[in-house]
Each structure stands twice: as structure tokens, then as C-alpha cells.
Amino acid sequence: MKLGLIAALAGVALANDRCYDEDDKTHYRHGAISYKRGPPGYKGSIYAVCNDGEWECKVSDQVLDQEALPSVDCDQVITEYDIMMEQAANGDDRRLKEAGLMLNPKHAAVWPAGVVCYKLAPGVNETVLPYIKTTEEEYRKKTTVRIISEEQCKTSKIQSICGHCRNYALLDDKKPGCFAFVGYEGKPDQIMNLAPECYADGKPGRVEHEFGHAFGLFHEHAHPDRKIIIIESALATSRNNYVKKTDSEHTAYDTSSIMHYGATGGVCLPKDMTKRFCDINESHDKTGCVIPTLDDCDNEASKVLGQRDGLSPTDVKSIEFLYPKLSNEARSLDKLFAGGKSAQSDESDATKKSDDDDDDDDDDDDDDDDDDDDDDDDDDDDDDDDDDDDDDDDDDDDDDDDDDDDDDDDDDDDDDDDDDDDDDDDDDDDDDDDDDDDDDDDDDDDDDDDDDDDDDDDDD
């Protein structure tokens, strides 16, 4: 008799935990999330979380991995959002721009010339600096983007980066956890928090994860083709970090991405891939999906998730999707602060040197025919540069990078007395840099990002 009463009371409690959605005309379980306005992840979007039978509304600030955002009045924020959108539809988008919102964004706004600037907030624990340095190197060696300090930006005197060095990510550690704004906000003091716990394991992976957000990468586990399931009872960060981004341009889903949460963060690969599991923003009552539990997780298979050992090949592709080529500004920064190195190669220096020597003999005769070959642009002399600079920039960023690595290893900072091959490379780089330092990337116009109320800490 008592067991029956307990079971009945438990059933009532479970039913009372659910929230009714007037728009969908259905119930959602406790912990489920429902987007009310705007695309998931972007600034200004509005979502509601079912908490003990009541909807709690949040407004995204486009910061991922932080703690939960404060609750707001649902009716009020939805009304304000609708008014802004109606005004924008009628040609008046002033309020929309003031709020930093974008209509139908395909990706976060990108940094001009692919360069992220950062500044340490007063009182920040400087033990974070070696991890930032390692992160700079990881992105420099593998991708088309660069990370520099505000001081380096000013030293470079390159006006086309970071809004004349006025816009930067302000690295703070006053709050617990690791979190960052996604993309380029186009203003000073863009949010990035790197508490000591972010590198307490002695590895830079979580710092690299947050800079991935700064460059414009959303979470990989939010991929529309993801294979993982979301365990509501085990989530380590706020729920909006787990919603699929079906509206975004993307590369292939990658379980080994540095932007993917691990099994300790409430995600896992299921034992049974054939089951139709409920997503975090999906109603069991409406679709008949199976509510996932920890028992559904394949713990062994899920070990691949959440690696923080460095950028995966797909992470590199995702960066290059947003920043297709190495900018001339980035080349100049490499000359100033990285000893001329801008290579993105896993090949040995000896192999690359051999390739460079072989190509030197052919380059002088075949420059026009061989613009697409790996070493042509670097080996061609100044005579060819005047004609082919634009082509070289678009097609051979990686080649310039590869040659620069060889130059740096064999010659130490590109002195004029170095080998002929290196002299040629340096001349090319200098020409490229000098010609293009003043070119402004139009990525500034993309900016004024949007949303991501993304919250919370530990799982980056």
C-alpha cells in the first residue's frame, strides 16, 4: 500500500516538473530548453529553460561556457525583440544594430585580417602567459589566423587589425571557469575569462578552446549532424551550450575536435545508435523520442570526446572556412614577432629545404606557369613579385608559411647575408608585407555579433 502511494506521488511530482509550451501545444520535461526568438547561440536570442514546471527565460550574450545567465521576464523581452524586428523589416534597423544583433547570420563575425588581439585585465595571474604563448604557436603553426597582445598590435603600427588596436579580448580571471565571446564584437573589453583552473592540469587545451570561440568557432557538439546524446542530469554547463546549431555553415562533424565537450560534460556516444533519443530542446510527448540516461552511454567509445591536446584537422578546416587565407597583415606580424616564421607544415626542415633547392632552378623559367606549385611563389625573385603578388596571396599562403619556417630554422631571422634561397623568400615576404600592411580587411563589417548566452565553465 505504501509503495503504491509512493509511486503515485512520484508520478505526480514528475508531471508537475513539466512545462507546457503554448506555441508548440505540448509539454517539455524538466531541464529541457525551448528557443523563443532568434537563432541559437547568437547575441539577443531568447530561450526558456523548464525548471520545476516553470519556464525561465534568458537572453543570449554570445558568451559560451560561462555560468547561467540571469532570468528575465519572458513577455517583456519577447515584446521588445518583436518590435526591433518589425522596425528592421520596415527599414529602420538602428535599434537592431545598437543591440549588436544580426539578421539570419551564417557564422559569427570574424576578426579583421584574422588577427585576435588580447589584453590582460589588471591583477590577472600572469601564470596564464605561457599557456597563451603556446596557444599562439598552435594557431600560428596550423592555421591562417594569429594571436597578439595589444602591445604587439601597437608596436606593429598596422592600422587594419583590431580596429586600430582599440578592440581586443580582455583576459580576466576574477570569475571561476573558462568562457569567451564568440567571434569579433568590435569593441574594447570583449569577454574572455581564464581562471587558474583552466590550466591547472598544466596543459593549454582549454585556453586553446576559448581562443577558438574568440575566432568565431561554436561548440562542435552543437553540430547539426552530431552523434552524441545529451544527458540532462549530468550537464556541466548551462543548457544553451548543448542546442544544435542547424542554421550555421559548418564542416563535417568531428568527435575529436578541441571544441567538443567530453563525457564528463553531460554528452556521450550512445550504445545503441538506432534509438531515437530526445534532444535537449525536444518534447518526448510530441515526438515519442527516448529520454536518454547515463545507462545509454557507451563509456569506452565516448573517451574520444573532449580532447584538449591541440587543434584537430577539422578544427583547422573550420578556422580556414572563416579565414580562407593568411592575410598580409599576419605575414607582417610573423616577420616582427615570430622571426619571420609563418609556416603550417608537419614536414621536416630537411625535407622542405631539399624541396626548396630543387624548385629554385625551375622557378626563374616557369613562374607564370607554376603559380600553384608549393614553392614557386617563395622562390621567384622580385621581378615576378610585382606581377604576381595578388595571386601569391590567394593561392600560396601555405607555401609562404612553409618557406618561412625553413628560413627561420636555417638562417635565423632572415638576415641579408643568408642563403640565396632564403634571401629570395625574405624579399617576397617583405614585398608582400610592405604592399599590403595598409590593406583593411572587410571583416570588420561583419562584426557586431550576435548572441550566445552561452554559459558555464568547466568543460572547455
CSV table of C-alpha atoms in Angstrom, one decimal:
chain,number,residue,atom,x,y,z
A,1,MET,CA,0.0,0.0,0.0
A,2,LYS,CA,2.8,2.4,1.0
A,3,LEU,CA,4.8,1.5,-2.2
A,4,GLY,CA,1.8,2.2,-4.3
A,5,LEU,CA,1.3,5.6,-2.7
A,6,ILE,CA,5.0,6.5,-3.1
A,7,ALA,CA,4.9,5.6,-6.8
A,8,ALA,CA,1.7,7.7,-7.3
A,9,LEU,CA,3.3,10.7,-5.6
A,10,ALA,CA,6.4,10.3,-7.7
A,11,GLY,CA,4.3,10.3,-10.8
A,12,VAL,CA,2.6,13.5,-9.7
A,13,ALA,CA,5.9,15.1,-8.9
A,14,LEU,CA,7.3,14.1,-12.3
A,15,ALA,CA,4.2,15.5,-14.1
A,16,ASN,CA,4.5,18.8,-12.1
A,17,ASP,CA,8.1,19.1,-13.3
A,18,ARG,CA,7.0,19.5,-16.9
A,19,CYS,CA,6.4,22.8,-18.6
A,20,TYR,CA,3.7,23.5,-21.2
A,21,ASP,CA,4.7,25.4,-24.3
A,22,GLU,CA,1.8,27.5,-25.7
A,23,ASP,CA,3.5,27.8,-29.1
A,24,ASP,CA,4.1,24.1,-29.6
A,25,LYS,CA,1.0,23.0,-27.7
A,26,THR,CA,3.0,20.3,-25.9
A,27,HIS,CA,4.8,19.6,-22.6
A,28,TYR,CA,8.5,19.6,-22.1
A,29,ARG,CA,10.4,17.7,-19.4
A,30,HIS,CA,12.3,19.4,-16.6
A,31,GLY,CA,15.6,20.7,-17.9
A,32,ALA,CA,14.5,21.0,-21.5
A,33,ILE,CA,15.2,24.2,-23.4
A,34,SER,CA,13.0,26.0,-25.9
A,35,TYR,CA,14.1,28.9,-28.1
A,36,LYS,CA,11.5,31.6,-28.3
A,37,ARG,CA,13.2,34.1,-30.6
A,38,GLY,CA,16.4,34.3,-32.6
A,39,PRO,CA,19.0,31.7,-33.8
A,40,PRO,CA,20.6,29.6,-31.1
A,41,GLY,CA,23.9,30.8,-29.9
A,42,TYR,CA,23.8,34.4,-31.1
A,43,LYS,CA,23.5,37.6,-29.2
A,44,GLY,CA,20.0,38.7,-28.4
A,45,SER,CA,18.3,35.4,-28.9
A,46,ILE,CA,15.8,34.4,-26.3
A,47,TYR,CA,15.4,30.9,-24.8
A,48,ALA,CA,13.5,29.4,-22.0
A,49,VAL,CA,14.5,26.6,-19.6
A,50,CYS,CA,11.9,24.3,-18.0
A,51,ASN,CA,12.7,24.4,-14.2
A,52,ASP,CA,10.3,22.6,-11.9
A,53,GLY,CA,7.3,23.2,-14.1
A,54,GLU,CA,8.0,26.8,-14.8
A,55,TRP,CA,9.7,28.4,-17.8
A,56,GLU,CA,12.7,30.7,-17.0
A,57,CYS,CA,13.7,33.0,-19.9
A,58,LYS,CA,17.2,34.0,-20.7
A,59,VAL,CA,18.7,36.4,-23.3
A,60,SER,CA,21.9,35.2,-25.0
A,61,ASP,CA,25.0,37.4,-24.8
A,62,GLN,CA,27.0,35.1,-27.2
A,63,VAL,CA,29.4,34.1,-24.4
A,64,LEU,CA,29.9,30.4,-24.3
A,65,ASP,CA,30.9,28.2,-21.3
A,66,GLN,CA,30.0,30.8,-18.7
A,67,GLU,CA,27.7,30.3,-15.7
A,68,ALA,CA,24.0,30.5,-16.2
A,69,LEU,CA,22.6,33.9,-17.3
A,70,PRO,CA,20.0,35.7,-15.1
A,71,SER,CA,16.4,35.0,-15.7
A,72,VAL,CA,14.3,37.8,-17.3
A,73,ASP,CA,10.6,38.5,-17.8
A,74,CYS,CA,9.6,36.4,-20.8
A,75,ASP,CA,6.8,38.6,-22.1
A,76,GLN,CA,8.8,41.8,-21.8
A,77,VAL,CA,11.9,40.6,-23.7
A,78,ILE,CA,9.9,38.9,-26.4
A,79,THR,CA,7.9,42.0,-27.0
A,80,GLU,CA,11.0,44.1,-27.2
A,81,TYR,CA,12.6,41.7,-29.6
A,82,ASP,CA,9.5,41.6,-31.9
A,83,ILE,CA,9.4,45.4,-32.0
A,84,MET,CA,13.0,45.6,-33.1
A,85,MET,CA,12.5,43.0,-35.8
A,86,GLU,CA,9.4,44.8,-37.1
A,87,GLN,CA,11.3,48.1,-37.3
A,88,ALA,CA,14.1,46.4,-39.1
A,89,ALA,CA,11.7,44.8,-41.6
A,90,ASN,CA,10.4,48.3,-42.3
A,91,GLY,CA,13.9,49.7,-43.0
A,92,ASP,CA,14.7,51.0,-39.5
A,93,ASP,CA,17.5,48.8,-38.1
A,94,ARG,CA,19.0,51.3,-35.7
A,95,ARG,CA,17.9,49.5,-32.6
A,96,LEU,CA,19.0,46.2,-34.0
A,97,LYS,CA,22.5,47.5,-34.6
A,98,GLU,CA,22.7,49.2,-31.3
A,99,ALA,CA,21.8,45.9,-29.7
A,100,GLY,CA,24.5,44.2,-31.7
A,101,LEU,CA,22.1,41.8,-33.4
A,102,MET,CA,22.3,40.3,-36.9
A,103,LEU,CA,19.5,39.0,-39.1
A,104,ASN,CA,20.0,35.4,-40.3
A,105,PRO,CA,23.7,35.1,-39.5
A,106,LYS,CA,25.6,32.2,-41.1
A,107,HIS,CA,28.5,32.5,-38.7
A,108,ALA,CA,29.9,34.8,-36.1
A,109,ALA,CA,31.6,38.0,-37.2
A,110,VAL,CA,35.3,37.5,-37.9
A,111,TRP,CA,38.4,39.5,-36.8
A,112,PRO,CA,39.9,41.9,-39.3
A,113,ALA,CA,42.8,40.2,-41.2
A,114,GLY,CA,42.4,37.1,-39.0
A,115,VAL,CA,44.2,38.6,-36.0
A,116,VAL,CA,42.8,38.4,-32.4
A,117,CYS,CA,44.2,40.9,-30.0
A,118,TYR,CA,44.1,40.4,-26.3
A,119,LYS,CA,44.9,42.4,-23.2
A,120,LEU,CA,45.4,41.2,-19.6
A,121,ALA,CA,43.0,42.8,-17.1
A,122,PRO,CA,44.5,44.4,-14.1
A,123,GLY,CA,45.5,41.9,-11.4
A,124,VAL,CA,45.4,38.8,-13.7
A,125,ASN,CA,47.5,35.9,-12.6
A,126,GLU,CA,50.4,36.0,-15.1
A,127,THR,CA,51.0,32.3,-14.8
A,128,VAL,CA,48.5,32.2,-17.7
A,129,LEU,CA,51.0,33.8,-20.1
A,130,PRO,CA,52.9,30.6,-21.0
A,131,TYR,CA,49.6,28.9,-21.9
A,132,ILE,CA,48.7,31.9,-24.1
A,133,LYS,CA,52.1,31.7,-25.8
A,134,THR,CA,51.6,28.0,-26.5
A,135,THR,CA,48.1,28.8,-27.9
A,136,GLU,CA,49.6,31.5,-30.1
A,137,GLU,CA,52.0,29.0,-31.5
A,138,GLU,CA,49.4,26.3,-32.0
A,139,TYR,CA,47.2,28.6,-34.1
A,140,ARG,CA,50.2,30.2,-35.9
A,141,LYS,CA,51.7,26.8,-37.0
A,142,LYS,CA,48.4,25.2,-38.1
A,143,THR,CA,46.1,27.9,-39.2
A,144,THR,CA,45.7,31.2,-41.1
A,145,VAL,CA,45.0,33.2,-38.0
A,146,ARG,CA,47.2,35.0,-35.4
A,147,ILE,CA,47.0,36.0,-31.8
A,148,ILE,CA,48.9,39.0,-30.5
A,149,SER,CA,48.8,41.2,-27.4
A,150,GLU,CA,47.5,44.8,-27.5
A,151,GLU,CA,51.1,46.0,-27.0
A,152,GLN,CA,52.3,44.0,-30.0
A,153,CYS,CA,49.4,45.4,-32.1
A,154,LYS,CA,50.5,49.0,-31.2
A,155,THR,CA,54.2,48.1,-31.9
A,156,SER,CA,53.3,46.8,-35.3
A,157,LYS,CA,51.6,50.1,-36.3
A,158,ILE,CA,49.3,48.1,-38.6
A,159,GLN,CA,46.1,50.1,-38.5
A,160,SER,CA,43.9,47.5,-40.2
A,161,ILE,CA,44.0,45.0,-37.3
A,162,CYS,CA,41.8,45.0,-34.2
A,163,GLY,CA,40.2,48.4,-35.0
A,164,HIS,CA,43.4,50.3,-34.9
A,165,CYS,CA,44.3,48.2,-31.8
A,166,ARG,CA,41.3,49.6,-29.9
A,167,ASN,CA,39.3,46.3,-30.0
A,168,TYR,CA,40.6,43.3,-28.0
A,169,ALA,CA,39.6,40.4,-25.8
A,170,LEU,CA,40.1,41.4,-22.2
A,171,LEU,CA,41.6,38.4,-20.4
A,172,ASP,CA,40.3,38.2,-16.9
A,173,ASP,CA,40.3,35.6,-14.1
A,174,LYS,CA,38.1,37.1,-11.5
A,175,LYS,CA,35.2,34.7,-12.1
A,176,PRO,CA,35.5,30.9,-11.9
A,177,GLY,CA,35.7,28.9,-15.1
A,178,CYS,CA,36.7,29.4,-18.7
A,179,PHE,CA,34.5,31.3,-21.1
A,180,ALA,CA,34.6,33.6,-24.1
A,181,PHE,CA,32.6,35.7,-26.5
A,182,VAL,CA,32.2,34.0,-29.9
A,183,GLY,CA,33.7,35.9,-32.8
A,184,TYR,CA,34.6,39.6,-33.1
A,185,GLU,CA,32.5,42.1,-31.1
A,186,GLY,CA,34.3,45.2,-32.5
A,187,LYS,CA,34.8,46.9,-29.2
A,188,PRO,CA,37.3,47.0,-26.3
A,189,ASP,CA,37.0,44.6,-23.4
A,190,GLN,CA,35.5,41.7,-25.3
A,191,ILE,CA,34.8,39.0,-22.7
A,192,MET,CA,37.3,36.1,-22.1
A,193,ASN,CA,37.7,34.6,-18.7
A,194,LEU,CA,40.6,32.2,-18.0
A,195,ALA,CA,40.6,31.3,-14.3
A,196,PRO,CA,43.6,29.3,-13.0
A,197,GLU,CA,41.6,26.2,-13.1
A,198,CYS,CA,41.6,26.5,-16.9
A,199,TYR,CA,45.3,25.5,-17.0
A,200,ALA,CA,45.6,23.7,-13.6
A,201,ASP,CA,46.4,20.5,-15.4
A,202,GLY,CA,49.5,22.0,-17.0
A,203,LYS,CA,48.0,21.9,-20.5
A,204,PRO,CA,47.0,24.7,-22.8
A,205,GLY,CA,44.0,22.9,-24.3
A,206,ARG,CA,41.3,24.8,-22.5
A,207,VAL,CA,42.9,28.1,-23.3
A,208,GLU,CA,43.0,27.0,-27.0
A,209,HIS,CA,39.3,26.1,-26.8
A,210,GLU,CA,38.4,29.6,-25.6
A,211,PHE,CA,40.5,31.3,-28.3
A,212,GLY,CA,38.7,29.1,-30.7
A,213,HIS,CA,35.5,30.8,-29.5
A,214,ALA,CA,37.1,34.2,-29.9
A,215,PHE,CA,38.0,33.4,-33.5
A,216,GLY,CA,34.3,32.5,-34.1
A,217,LEU,CA,34.0,28.8,-33.5
A,218,PHE,CA,30.9,27.5,-31.8
A,219,HIS,CA,30.9,24.1,-30.0
A,220,GLU,CA,31.4,21.0,-32.1
A,221,HIS,CA,28.8,19.1,-30.0
A,222,ALA,CA,26.3,21.7,-31.3
A,223,HIS,CA,26.9,20.4,-34.8
A,224,PRO,CA,23.6,19.5,-36.6
A,225,ASP,CA,25.0,16.1,-37.6
A,226,ARG,CA,26.3,15.2,-34.1
A,227,LYS,CA,26.2,11.6,-33.0
A,228,ILE,CA,26.2,12.2,-29.2
A,229,ILE,CA,23.3,12.2,-26.8
A,230,ILE,CA,22.6,14.8,-24.1
A,231,ILE,CA,22.2,13.6,-20.5
A,232,GLU,CA,20.2,16.4,-18.8
A,233,SER,CA,21.0,15.2,-15.3
A,234,ALA,CA,24.8,15.4,-15.9
A,235,LEU,CA,25.2,18.7,-17.7
A,236,ALA,CA,28.3,20.6,-16.6
A,237,THR,CA,27.4,24.0,-18.2
A,238,SER,CA,24.2,25.8,-19.0
A,239,ARG,CA,21.7,24.2,-21.3
A,240,ASN,CA,22.0,26.6,-24.2
A,241,ASN,CA,25.6,25.3,-24.8
A,242,TYR,CA,24.1,22.0,-26.0
A,243,VAL,CA,21.5,23.1,-28.5
A,244,LYS,CA,22.1,22.1,-32.1
A,245,LYS,CA,23.0,25.0,-34.5
A,246,THR,CA,21.1,23.9,-37.6
A,247,ASP,CA,21.4,27.4,-39.1
A,248,SER,CA,25.2,27.6,-39.4
A,249,GLU,CA,27.6,26.9,-42.1
A,250,HIS,CA,29.9,24.1,-41.0
A,251,THR,CA,32.5,21.5,-41.8
A,252,ALA,CA,32.0,17.7,-41.1
A,253,TYR,CA,31.2,16.6,-37.6
A,254,ASP,CA,34.3,15.7,-35.6
A,255,THR,CA,34.3,13.9,-32.3
A,256,SER,CA,38.0,14.7,-31.8
A,257,SER,CA,37.5,18.5,-32.1
A,258,ILE,CA,39.0,20.6,-29.4
A,259,MET,CA,35.7,22.5,-29.4
A,260,HIS,CA,33.7,19.3,-28.4
A,261,TYR,CA,32.7,18.7,-24.8
A,262,GLY,CA,33.8,15.5,-23.1
A,263,ALA,CA,31.8,12.7,-21.4
A,264,THR,CA,32.1,14.5,-18.1
A,265,GLY,CA,30.2,17.4,-19.5
A,266,GLY,CA,26.9,15.6,-20.0
A,267,VAL,CA,27.4,14.3,-23.5
A,268,CYS,CA,28.3,10.8,-24.7
A,269,LEU,CA,28.1,8.4,-27.6
A,270,PRO,CA,25.2,6.0,-27.2
A,271,LYS,CA,25.4,2.3,-27.0
A,272,ASP,CA,22.5,1.9,-29.4
A,273,MET,CA,22.8,4.2,-32.4
A,274,THR,CA,19.5,3.0,-33.8
A,275,LYS,CA,17.4,4.5,-30.9
A,276,ARG,CA,15.7,7.9,-31.4
A,277,PHE,CA,16.9,9.8,-28.4
A,278,CYS,CA,15.3,13.1,-27.3
A,279,ASP,CA,17.4,16.2,-27.9
A,280,ILE,CA,17.6,18.8,-25.1
A,281,ASN,CA,15.1,21.0,-26.9
A,282,GLU,CA,12.8,18.2,-27.9
A,283,SER,CA,9.5,17.1,-26.4
A,284,HIS,CA,9.0,13.4,-25.6
A,285,ASP,CA,5.3,13.9,-25.6
A,286,LYS,CA,5.3,15.4,-29.1
A,287,THR,CA,7.8,13.1,-30.9
A,288,GLY,CA,7.9,9.9,-28.8
A,289,CYS,CA,11.6,10.1,-28.6
A,290,VAL,CA,13.5,8.2,-25.9
A,291,ILE,CA,14.8,10.3,-22.9
A,292,PRO,CA,18.5,9.4,-22.6
A,293,THR,CA,20.1,8.4,-19.3
A,294,LEU,CA,23.7,7.6,-18.3
A,295,ASP,CA,22.9,3.9,-18.8
A,296,ASP,CA,22.6,4.7,-22.5
A,297,CYS,CA,26.2,5.9,-22.8
A,298,ASP,CA,29.0,3.9,-24.4
A,299,ASN,CA,31.7,4.9,-21.9
A,300,GLU,CA,34.6,3.3,-23.9
A,301,ALA,CA,33.6,4.9,-27.2
A,302,SER,CA,33.0,8.2,-25.6
A,303,LYS,CA,36.6,8.6,-24.5
A,304,VAL,CA,37.4,10.2,-27.8
A,305,LEU,CA,35.2,13.2,-26.8
A,306,GLY,CA,36.6,16.3,-25.2
A,307,GLN,CA,40.3,16.1,-26.1
A,308,ARG,CA,42.4,19.1,-25.2
A,309,ASP,CA,45.7,18.2,-26.8
A,310,GLY,CA,45.5,20.6,-29.7
A,311,LEU,CA,43.6,21.6,-32.8
A,312,SER,CA,42.3,18.7,-34.9
A,313,PRO,CA,42.5,18.7,-38.7
A,314,THR,CA,38.8,19.5,-38.8
A,315,ASP,CA,39.3,22.4,-36.3
A,316,VAL,CA,41.9,23.8,-38.8
A,317,LYS,CA,39.4,23.5,-41.6
A,318,SER,CA,36.8,25.3,-39.6
A,319,ILE,CA,39.2,28.1,-39.0
A,320,GLU,CA,40.1,28.3,-42.6
A,321,PHE,CA,36.4,28.3,-43.5
A,322,LEU,CA,36.1,31.6,-41.6
A,323,TYR,CA,39.6,32.9,-42.6
A,324,PRO,CA,40.4,31.3,-46.0
A,325,LYS,CA,43.9,32.8,-46.5
A,326,LEU,CA,46.8,34.1,-44.5
A,327,SER,CA,46.5,37.9,-44.6
A,328,ASN,CA,49.3,40.2,-45.4
A,329,GLU,CA,48.9,41.7,-42.0
A,330,ALA,CA,49.5,38.3,-40.5
A,331,ARG,CA,52.7,37.9,-42.6
A,332,SER,CA,54.0,41.2,-41.3
A,333,LEU,CA,53.3,40.1,-37.7
A,334,ASP,CA,55.2,36.9,-38.3
A,335,LYS,CA,58.2,38.9,-39.5
A,336,LEU,CA,58.0,41.2,-36.5
A,337,PHE,CA,57.3,38.8,-33.7
A,338,ALA,CA,57.9,35.2,-34.9
A,339,GLY,CA,61.3,35.6,-36.6
A,340,GLY,CA,59.7,35.5,-40.0
A,341,LYS,CA,58.1,32.1,-39.3
A,342,SER,CA,54.6,31.6,-40.7
A,343,ALA,CA,54.8,28.0,-41.8
A,344,GLN,CA,52.0,25.5,-41.4
A,345,SER,CA,53.8,22.3,-42.1
A,346,ASP,CA,54.4,18.9,-40.4
A,347,GLU,CA,57.3,18.1,-42.8
A,348,SER,CA,60.8,18.1,-41.5
A,349,ASP,CA,63.1,21.1,-42.2
A,350,ALA,CA,65.5,18.9,-44.1
A,351,THR,CA,62.8,17.7,-46.5
A,352,LYS,CA,61.5,21.2,-47.0
A,353,LYS,CA,65.0,22.5,-47.6
A,354,SER,CA,65.6,19.9,-50.2
A,355,ASP,CA,62.3,20.7,-51.9
A,356,ASP,CA,63.2,24.4,-51.9
A,357,ASP,CA,66.6,23.8,-53.5
A,358,ASP,CA,65.1,21.7,-56.3
A,359,ASP,CA,62.5,24.2,-57.1
A,360,ASP,CA,64.9,27.2,-57.2
A,361,ASP,CA,66.3,26.0,-60.6
A,362,ASP,CA,62.9,25.8,-62.2
A,363,ASP,CA,61.2,28.9,-60.8
A,364,ASP,CA,63.0,31.5,-62.8
A,365,ASP,CA,61.9,30.0,-66.1
A,366,ASP,CA,58.4,28.9,-65.1
A,367,ASP,CA,57.0,31.4,-62.7
A,368,ASP,CA,53.9,32.2,-64.7
A,369,ASP,CA,53.0,28.6,-65.3
A,370,ASP,CA,53.6,27.3,-61.8
A,371,ASP,CA,51.8,29.7,-59.5
A,372,ASP,CA,50.0,26.8,-57.9
A,373,ASP,CA,53.2,24.8,-57.1
A,374,ASP,CA,54.2,24.8,-53.5
A,375,ASP,CA,57.5,26.6,-53.6
A,376,ASP,CA,57.2,28.8,-56.7
A,377,ASP,CA,56.0,32.0,-55.1
A,378,ASP,CA,58.6,32.0,-52.5
A,379,ASP,CA,61.5,31.2,-54.8
A,380,ASP,CA,60.5,33.7,-57.5
A,381,ASP,CA,62.6,36.9,-57.3
A,382,ASP,CA,61.5,40.5,-57.1
A,383,ASP,CA,60.9,40.6,-60.9
A,384,ASP,CA,58.0,38.3,-60.6
A,385,ASP,CA,56.6,39.7,-57.4
A,386,ASP,CA,55.3,42.9,-59.0
A,387,ASP,CA,53.2,40.9,-61.4
A,388,ASP,CA,52.0,38.1,-59.2
A,389,ASP,CA,51.6,39.4,-55.7
A,390,ASP,CA,47.8,39.2,-55.7
A,391,ASP,CA,47.9,35.6,-57.0
A,392,ASP,CA,50.5,34.6,-54.5
A,393,ASP,CA,48.5,35.9,-51.6
A,394,ASP,CA,45.4,34.0,-52.6
A,395,ASP,CA,46.9,30.7,-53.7
A,396,ASP,CA,50.1,30.2,-51.8
A,397,ASP,CA,49.7,31.3,-48.2
A,398,ASP,CA,50.6,27.9,-47.0
A,399,ASP,CA,53.7,27.9,-49.3
A,400,ASP,CA,54.9,31.2,-47.9
A,401,ASP,CA,54.4,29.8,-44.5
A,402,ASP,CA,56.4,26.6,-45.3
A,403,ASP,CA,59.3,28.6,-46.7
A,404,ASP,CA,59.3,30.9,-43.8
A,405,ASP,CA,59.7,28.0,-41.4
A,406,ASP,CA,62.7,26.8,-43.4
A,407,ASP,CA,64.2,30.2,-43.5
A,408,ASP,CA,63.9,30.6,-39.8
A,409,ASP,CA,65.4,27.3,-39.0
A,410,ASP,CA,68.3,27.6,-41.4
A,411,ASP,CA,69.1,31.3,-41.3
A,412,ASP,CA,67.9,32.9,-38.0
A,413,ASP,CA,65.6,35.8,-38.8
A,414,ASP,CA,66.2,36.3,-42.5
A,415,ASP,CA,69.4,38.4,-42.5
A,416,ASP,CA,70.6,39.8,-45.8
A,417,ASP,CA,73.7,37.6,-45.6
A,418,ASP,CA,71.8,34.3,-45.6
A,419,ASP,CA,71.5,31.7,-48.4
A,420,ASP,CA,70.1,32.9,-51.7
A,421,ASP,CA,67.0,30.8,-51.3
A,422,ASP,CA,66.3,32.4,-48.0
A,423,ASP,CA,67.0,35.9,-49.5
A,424,ASP,CA,64.5,35.2,-52.2
A,425,ASP,CA,61.9,34.2,-49.7
A,426,ASP,CA,62.5,37.2,-47.5
A,427,ASP,CA,62.3,39.5,-50.4
A,428,ASP,CA,59.0,38.1,-51.4
A,429,ASP,CA,57.7,38.2,-47.9
A,430,ASP,CA,58.9,41.8,-47.4
A,431,ASP,CA,57.2,42.9,-50.6
A,432,ASP,CA,54.0,41.2,-49.7
A,433,ASP,CA,54.1,42.7,-46.3
A,434,ASP,CA,55.0,46.2,-47.4
A,435,ASP,CA,52.5,46.3,-50.1
A,436,ASP,CA,49.7,45.1,-48.0
A,437,ASP,CA,50.1,46.3,-44.5
A,438,ASP,CA,47.7,49.1,-45.1
A,439,ASP,CA,45.0,47.0,-46.7
A,440,ASP,CA,42.0,46.8,-44.5
A,441,ASP,CA,40.0,43.6,-44.3
A,442,ASP,CA,36.3,44.0,-44.6
A,443,ASP,CA,35.7,41.5,-41.9
A,444,ASP,CA,35.2,44.5,-39.6
A,445,ASP,CA,31.9,45.0,-41.3
A,446,ASP,CA,30.7,41.6,-40.5
A,447,ASP,CA,31.1,42.1,-36.9
A,448,ASP,CA,28.7,43.3,-34.2
A,449,ASP,CA,27.9,39.8,-33.4
A,450,ASP,CA,25.0,38.3,-32.0
A,451,ASP,CA,24.2,36.0,-29.3
A,452,ASP,CA,25.3,33.1,-27.3
A,453,ASP,CA,24.1,33.2,-23.9
A,454,ASP,CA,26.4,30.5,-23.5
A,455,ASP,CA,27.3,29.9,-20.1
A,456,ASP,CA,29.3,28.0,-17.7
A,457,ASP,CA,32.7,26.8,-17.0
A,458,ASP,CA,34.5,23.6,-16.5
A,459,ASP,CA,34.1,21.7,-19.7
A,460,ASP,CA,36.1,23.6,-22.2
